[in-house]
Short mmCIF file of C-alpha atoms and ligand atoms in Angstrom, two decimals:
data_model
loop_
_atom_site.label_atom_id
_atom_site.label_comp_id
_atom_site.label_asym_id
_atom_site.label_seq_id
_atom_site.Cartn_x
_atom_site.Cartn_y
_atom_site.Cartn_z
CA MET A 28 -7.69 -1.24 38.86
CA LYS A 29 -6.25 -3.70 37.50
CA LEU A 30 -9.28 -5.13 35.14
CA ARG A 31 -9.68 -2.09 33.97
CA LYS A 32 -6.48 -1.67 32.80
CA THR A 33 -6.32 -5.36 31.16
CA ALA A 34 -8.84 -4.44 29.58
CA ALA A 35 -8.00 -0.90 28.35
CA LEU A 36 -4.71 -3.22 26.96
CA ALA A 37 -6.61 -5.24 25.10
CA VAL A 38 -8.25 -2.53 22.76
CA ALA A 39 -5.29 -0.86 22.39
CA VAL A 40 -4.37 -3.54 20.69
CA LEU A 41 -6.82 -4.93 19.06
CA ALA A 42 -6.24 -1.11 17.41
CA LEU A 43 -3.16 -2.20 16.89
CA THR A 44 -4.49 -5.31 14.74
CA ALA A 45 -7.26 -4.47 12.56
CA THR A 46 -5.05 -1.24 11.66
CA ALA A 47 -2.30 -3.50 10.95
CA CYS A 48 -3.93 -6.80 9.05
CA GLY A 49 -7.04 -4.66 7.23
CA GLY A 50 -5.84 -0.54 7.75
CA LYS A 51 -7.31 1.65 5.65
CA GLU A 52 -3.54 3.12 4.95
CA GLY A 53 -1.24 0.95 2.71
CA SER A 54 -2.50 -2.71 2.20
CA ALA A 55 -0.23 -5.32 1.64
CA GLY A 56 -1.17 -4.93 -1.99
CA ASP A 57 0.70 -1.64 -1.45
CA LYS A 58 3.21 -2.49 -0.43
CA PRO A 59 6.27 -1.23 -2.49
CA GLY A 60 7.61 -4.59 -4.67
CA GLY A 61 11.23 -4.71 -6.39
CA VAL A 62 13.77 -2.89 -4.70
CA GLN A 63 12.41 -0.78 -1.78
CA PRO A 64 13.85 2.73 -1.16
CA GLY A 65 15.85 2.39 2.72
CA ALA A 66 16.70 -1.22 0.78
CA THR A 67 20.26 -1.86 1.17
CA ASN A 68 20.21 -2.63 -2.39
CA ALA A 69 17.73 0.27 -3.00
CA PRO A 70 20.58 3.83 -4.43
CA GLN A 71 20.88 5.24 -0.58
CA LEU A 72 18.91 8.48 0.54
CA PRO A 73 21.23 11.57 0.88
CA GLN A 74 22.17 13.08 4.78
CA TYR A 75 20.07 16.12 5.58
CA ILE A 76 21.67 18.79 7.64
CA VAL A 77 19.40 20.14 10.13
CA ALA A 78 20.15 23.91 10.00
CA SER A 79 20.84 25.62 13.63
CA ASN A 80 19.49 29.08 14.48
CA VAL A 81 16.83 29.44 11.89
CA LYS A 82 15.02 32.44 12.46
CA LEU A 83 12.09 32.93 10.39
CA ASP A 84 8.60 35.31 10.90
CA SER A 85 6.04 32.67 9.80
CA PRO A 86 3.66 32.11 12.28
CA ALA A 87 3.96 28.60 11.26
CA PHE A 88 7.10 27.86 12.21
CA LYS A 89 6.74 30.47 15.47
CA ALA A 90 4.29 27.79 16.33
CA ALA A 91 6.37 24.47 15.68
CA LYS A 92 9.26 26.24 17.23
CA GLU A 93 7.31 26.85 20.49
CA ARG A 94 5.88 22.64 20.70
CA GLY A 95 8.92 21.46 19.62
CA LYS A 96 7.26 19.99 16.87
CA LEU A 97 7.09 20.09 13.36
CA ILE A 98 3.66 18.76 12.01
CA ILE A 99 4.11 17.69 8.33
CA GLY A 100 0.96 16.43 5.83
CA SER A 101 1.61 13.40 3.60
CA LYS A 102 -0.33 10.69 2.45
CA ALA A 103 0.62 6.54 3.91
CA ASP A 104 -1.22 5.14 0.75
CA GLN A 105 1.78 6.15 -1.97
CA PRO A 106 4.37 3.28 -2.53
CA TYR A 107 7.09 4.88 -3.55
CA LEU A 108 6.17 8.51 -3.10
CA GLY A 109 4.05 8.91 0.64
CA PHE A 110 3.54 5.76 2.07
CA GLU A 111 3.37 4.50 5.37
CA ASP A 112 4.44 0.62 6.59
CA GLN A 113 1.73 -0.60 8.80
CA ALA A 114 3.63 -2.76 10.54
CA THR A 115 6.61 -0.63 11.61
CA LYS A 116 4.81 3.27 11.07
CA LYS A 117 8.39 3.87 8.82
CA ARG A 118 7.60 6.85 6.09
CA SER A 119 8.38 6.18 3.21
CA GLY A 120 9.27 7.34 -0.44
CA PHE A 121 9.69 10.91 -2.43
CA ASP A 122 7.12 13.55 -0.66
CA ILE A 123 8.54 12.27 2.60
CA GLU A 124 11.73 13.02 1.65
CA ILE A 125 11.23 16.26 0.22
CA ALA A 126 9.50 17.25 3.75
CA LYS A 127 12.14 15.89 5.36
CA MET A 128 14.95 18.14 3.42
CA ILE A 129 12.85 21.10 3.93
CA ALA A 130 11.75 19.96 8.12
CA ALA A 131 15.99 19.98 8.34
CA ASP A 132 16.99 23.18 6.71
CA LEU A 133 13.98 24.55 8.91
CA GLY A 134 15.95 22.95 11.92
CA PHE A 135 14.30 20.33 12.46
CA THR A 136 15.93 16.62 13.06
CA GLU A 137 13.62 13.75 11.72
CA SER A 138 12.93 13.27 15.47
CA GLN A 139 10.59 16.35 15.63
CA ILE A 140 8.80 16.07 13.00
CA GLU A 141 4.98 14.60 13.63
CA TRP A 142 3.29 13.11 10.56
CA LYS A 143 -0.33 13.60 9.70
CA THR A 144 -1.75 11.44 6.81
CA VAL A 145 -3.90 14.12 5.34
CA ASP A 146 -5.98 12.87 1.97
CA SER A 147 -7.00 14.85 -1.16
CA SER A 148 -10.40 15.48 0.10
CA THR A 149 -9.10 17.31 3.20
CA ARG A 150 -5.71 19.24 2.63
CA GLU A 151 -7.33 22.43 2.08
CA THR A 152 -9.36 22.05 5.35
CA ALA A 153 -6.56 20.33 7.27
CA ILE A 154 -3.64 23.38 5.42
CA SER A 155 -6.11 26.84 7.03
CA LYS A 156 -6.89 25.45 9.98
CA GLY A 157 -3.36 25.50 10.84
CA GLN A 158 -3.62 21.56 11.32
CA VAL A 159 -0.52 20.91 9.72
CA ASP A 160 2.44 23.26 9.19
CA TYR A 161 3.42 22.08 5.68
CA TYR A 162 2.32 19.52 3.56
CA VAL A 163 3.79 17.59 0.19
CA GLY A 164 1.99 14.75 -0.59
CA THR A 165 1.19 15.28 -4.64
CA TYR A 166 -0.19 18.10 -3.97
CA THR A 167 -1.24 19.95 -8.16
CA ILE A 168 -0.98 23.92 -7.68
CA ASN A 169 -3.77 25.46 -10.14
CA ASP A 170 -5.18 29.04 -9.30
CA LYS A 171 -8.41 27.42 -7.36
CA ARG A 172 -6.63 25.88 -5.05
CA LYS A 173 -4.23 29.04 -4.49
CA ALA A 174 -7.30 31.17 -3.27
CA GLN A 175 -7.16 28.88 -0.19
CA VAL A 176 -3.80 27.80 0.30
CA GLY A 177 0.37 29.09 -0.34
CA PHE A 178 1.99 27.24 -2.50
CA ALA A 179 5.92 26.62 -2.73
CA GLY A 180 7.47 25.30 -5.70
CA PRO A 181 6.49 23.29 -7.92
CA TYR A 182 9.13 20.63 -7.20
CA TYR A 183 8.07 17.79 -10.17
CA MET A 184 5.74 17.70 -13.14
CA ALA A 185 3.40 14.82 -13.24
CA GLY A 186 0.22 13.61 -15.59
CA ALA A 187 -2.62 12.54 -14.77
CA ALA A 188 -2.29 9.03 -16.60
CA LEU A 189 -4.39 4.99 -16.16
CA LEU A 190 -4.30 1.86 -14.20
CA VAL A 191 -5.18 -1.16 -15.34
CA ARG A 192 -5.84 -4.84 -14.81
CA LYS A 193 -2.55 -6.29 -16.72
CA ASP A 194 -5.08 -7.98 -19.35
CA GLU A 195 -6.60 -5.50 -20.15
CA ALA A 196 -6.73 -4.85 -23.98
CA THR A 197 -9.09 -2.18 -24.85
CA ILE A 198 -7.74 0.64 -22.61
CA THR A 199 -4.54 2.32 -23.94
CA GLY A 200 -5.33 6.03 -23.10
CA PRO A 201 -7.47 8.48 -22.02
CA GLN A 202 -9.70 8.40 -25.98
CA THR A 203 -10.37 4.38 -25.02
CA LEU A 204 -12.95 4.81 -21.69
CA LYS A 205 -16.61 5.88 -23.93
CA GLY A 206 -18.82 3.30 -21.69
CA LYS A 207 -16.27 2.28 -18.88
CA LYS A 208 -16.18 2.47 -14.85
CA VAL A 209 -13.29 4.26 -13.68
CA CYS A 210 -12.65 4.95 -10.12
CA SER A 211 -10.65 8.52 -8.92
CA ILE A 212 -10.24 10.50 -5.86
CA THR A 213 -12.67 13.12 -3.92
CA GLY A 214 -10.63 16.54 -4.45
CA SER A 215 -8.49 15.16 -7.04
CA THR A 216 -7.49 17.06 -10.40
CA PRO A 217 -7.40 13.97 -11.95
CA LEU A 218 -11.43 13.40 -11.27
CA GLN A 219 -12.44 16.39 -12.38
CA GLU A 220 -10.60 15.92 -15.77
CA ILE A 221 -11.90 12.40 -16.60
CA LYS A 222 -15.81 13.59 -15.99
CA LYS A 223 -15.11 15.63 -18.49
CA PRO A 224 -17.85 14.64 -20.99
CA GLN A 225 -15.38 14.11 -23.86
CA TYR A 226 -14.13 10.98 -22.38
CA GLY A 227 -17.65 9.48 -21.29
CA ALA A 228 -15.89 7.30 -19.00
CA GLN A 229 -18.72 6.57 -15.94
CA THR A 230 -16.98 7.03 -12.63
CA THR A 231 -16.54 6.07 -9.36
CA GLU A 232 -15.59 8.32 -6.07
CA LEU A 233 -13.64 6.85 -3.93
CA ALA A 234 -11.60 9.13 -0.88
CA LYS A 235 -8.24 6.67 -0.51
CA TYR A 236 -5.52 5.93 -3.51
CA SER A 237 -5.54 2.13 -2.00
CA ASP A 238 -9.72 1.53 -2.40
CA CYS A 239 -9.90 2.26 -5.72
CA VAL A 240 -6.64 -0.28 -6.65
CA GLN A 241 -8.26 -2.50 -5.08
CA GLN A 242 -11.43 -2.41 -6.95
CA VAL A 243 -9.70 -2.52 -10.12
CA LEU A 244 -7.79 -5.64 -8.91
CA THR A 245 -11.20 -6.85 -8.56
CA LYS A 246 -12.79 -5.93 -11.48
CA GLN A 247 -15.88 -3.54 -10.09
CA VAL A 248 -13.97 -0.57 -12.05
CA ASP A 249 -11.76 -0.47 -15.26
CA ALA A 250 -9.71 1.58 -14.56
CA LEU A 251 -7.93 3.84 -11.97
CA THR A 252 -7.04 7.20 -13.15
CA THR A 253 -4.51 9.86 -11.71
CA ASP A 254 -1.31 10.87 -11.78
CA ASP A 255 1.55 8.49 -13.50
CA SER A 256 3.73 8.92 -10.63
CA ILE A 257 1.60 7.86 -7.96
CA LEU A 258 0.43 4.63 -10.50
CA LYS A 259 3.58 3.68 -11.87
CA GLY A 260 3.99 2.61 -7.92
CA TYR A 261 1.00 0.63 -7.19
CA ALA A 262 1.92 -0.74 -10.84
CA ALA A 263 5.35 -1.15 -9.81
CA ALA A 264 3.74 -2.51 -6.27
CA ASN A 265 1.97 -5.14 -8.14
CA PRO A 266 3.77 -5.91 -11.48
CA ALA A 267 1.61 -9.10 -12.05
CA LYS A 268 -1.33 -7.63 -12.17
CA LEU A 269 -1.46 -4.36 -12.51
CA LYS A 270 0.28 -2.25 -15.51
CA VAL A 271 0.45 1.83 -16.72
CA VAL A 272 -0.79 2.96 -20.25
CA GLY A 273 -1.77 6.43 -21.93
CA ASP A 274 1.00 9.04 -22.94
CA PRO A 275 -0.01 12.21 -19.65
CA PHE A 276 -3.42 14.03 -20.75
CA THR A 277 -3.07 16.79 -17.92
CA LYS A 278 -0.29 18.70 -16.29
CA GLU A 279 0.00 18.40 -12.31
CA PRO A 280 2.90 20.30 -10.94
CA TYR A 281 3.43 19.17 -7.41
CA GLY A 282 4.36 22.08 -4.53
CA VAL A 283 4.46 22.45 -0.62
CA GLY A 284 1.22 23.53 0.36
CA MET A 285 0.86 26.20 3.73
CA ASN A 286 -1.19 28.45 4.76
CA LYS A 287 -2.03 30.93 2.07
CA ASP A 288 -0.95 34.03 4.49
CA ASP A 289 2.36 32.45 5.84
CA LYS A 290 4.37 34.58 2.99
CA VAL A 291 7.42 34.44 4.99
CA LEU A 292 7.58 29.93 5.04
CA ARG A 293 6.89 30.14 1.24
CA GLU A 294 9.75 31.84 0.33
CA ALA A 295 11.70 29.40 3.02
CA ILE A 296 10.35 26.47 1.31
CA ASN A 297 11.01 27.87 -2.12
CA LYS A 298 14.31 28.69 -1.28
CA SER A 299 15.26 24.96 0.23
CA LEU A 300 14.29 23.04 -2.84
CA GLU A 301 15.84 25.64 -5.07
CA THR A 302 19.37 25.07 -2.99
CA HIS A 303 18.95 21.30 -3.29
CA ILE A 304 17.63 20.80 -6.93
CA LYS A 305 20.56 22.78 -7.33
CA ASP A 306 23.09 21.16 -5.06
CA GLY A 307 21.96 17.11 -6.07
CA THR A 308 20.51 16.67 -2.93
CA TYR A 309 17.55 15.88 -4.82
CA LYS A 310 17.58 13.41 -7.41
CA LYS A 311 19.60 11.82 -4.92
CA ILE A 312 16.68 11.67 -3.10
CA TYR A 313 14.50 10.70 -6.95
CA ASP A 314 17.35 8.10 -7.44
CA ALA A 315 16.18 6.08 -4.10
CA THR A 316 12.72 6.90 -3.82
CA LEU A 317 10.36 7.70 -7.24
CA GLY A 318 12.85 6.55 -9.35
CA LEU A 319 12.93 2.56 -8.60
CA SER A 320 9.00 2.46 -10.22
CA GLY A 321 10.36 3.16 -13.21
CA SER A 322 9.72 6.91 -13.08
CA PRO A 323 12.60 8.66 -15.49
CA PHE A 324 14.62 11.31 -13.35
CA VAL A 325 13.80 14.52 -15.06
CA GLN A 326 14.70 18.04 -14.18
CA PRO A 327 12.45 19.14 -12.22
CA PRO A 328 10.54 22.96 -13.45
CA ALA A 329 11.62 26.07 -12.03
CA ILE A 330 9.92 27.43 -8.53
CA VAL A 331 7.47 30.05 -9.29
CA ARG A 332 7.03 32.86 -6.84
CA TYR A 333 4.44 34.29 -6.86
N1 LIG B 5 -2.27 15.51 -7.94
C1 LIG B 5 -3.89 15.66 -7.79
C2 LIG B 5 -3.49 15.94 -6.94
O1 LIG B 5 -3.14 17.40 -6.19
C3 LIG B 5 -4.24 13.87 -8.21
C4 LIG B 5 -3.23 13.43 -7.13
C5 LIG B 5 -3.91 13.48 -5.25
O2 LIG B 5 -5.48 13.50 -5.24
O3 LIG B 5 -3.14 13.58 -4.93
O4 LIG B 5 -4.78 16.74 -7.61
#
């Protein structure tokens, strides 16, 4: 019995060490650099007031109330946006804070949140199968996705750009990609864009952003394309080796994803976003997270109810 316990513990420790050292999520290279979200010299994050007596005729909300936990889907390898520190397991970034702000309005404290990492290619499945109550992770609202999931928002407008090595001189924008190797992510909108014959790029498709960043660093590819907001985070985390080039060449309005038929939850989240964009909480969140990676603050687009 004692032996079995020890063996189990050894396996657990090994598993932990493996994630900490070479984990699939944020590796050392992705760690936010410079001023980090939550650091004492960073702008302070706002406090969210947890609402009481919230009643909503929403299936996801009711299920969350019953289990006493809200399950939120997010990214884990996007510094300043949706990042999980592999040592502390703490999540940080703009999307994480937006998700916490909404949770508070729904009556859930931070300790009642269960985070679930969901990458771009599995978002629609995770949401429609009810594996998450809602999803906040650089998720572009578009009609194709609207056929499968619901969207609150938009709460931010990003656009595709390019991440290259600091010494790269020939790639300056999307029109300079002919014959170049460009990495992007399965299930993401910038991958669809870059595959268009007009760019003449050779595309590499991977599941995780951090893997594409590694391929840029190790010269297996020449560039990574995705939203400027994401790329600026990687460049800020590794300014000696990486830079962002090209004016945004697509429009990526970010939405909060939820079950397609859960209109009550969708409206509750729209209200939360609208209220806190107005009362300044949103700007405070921005300044303490995404703003630190060098993206200037722009007023978010108006909420679209459909
Ligand atoms: N915003 C784009 C998308 O939703 C790219 C970022 C991502 O993969 O999350 O596809």
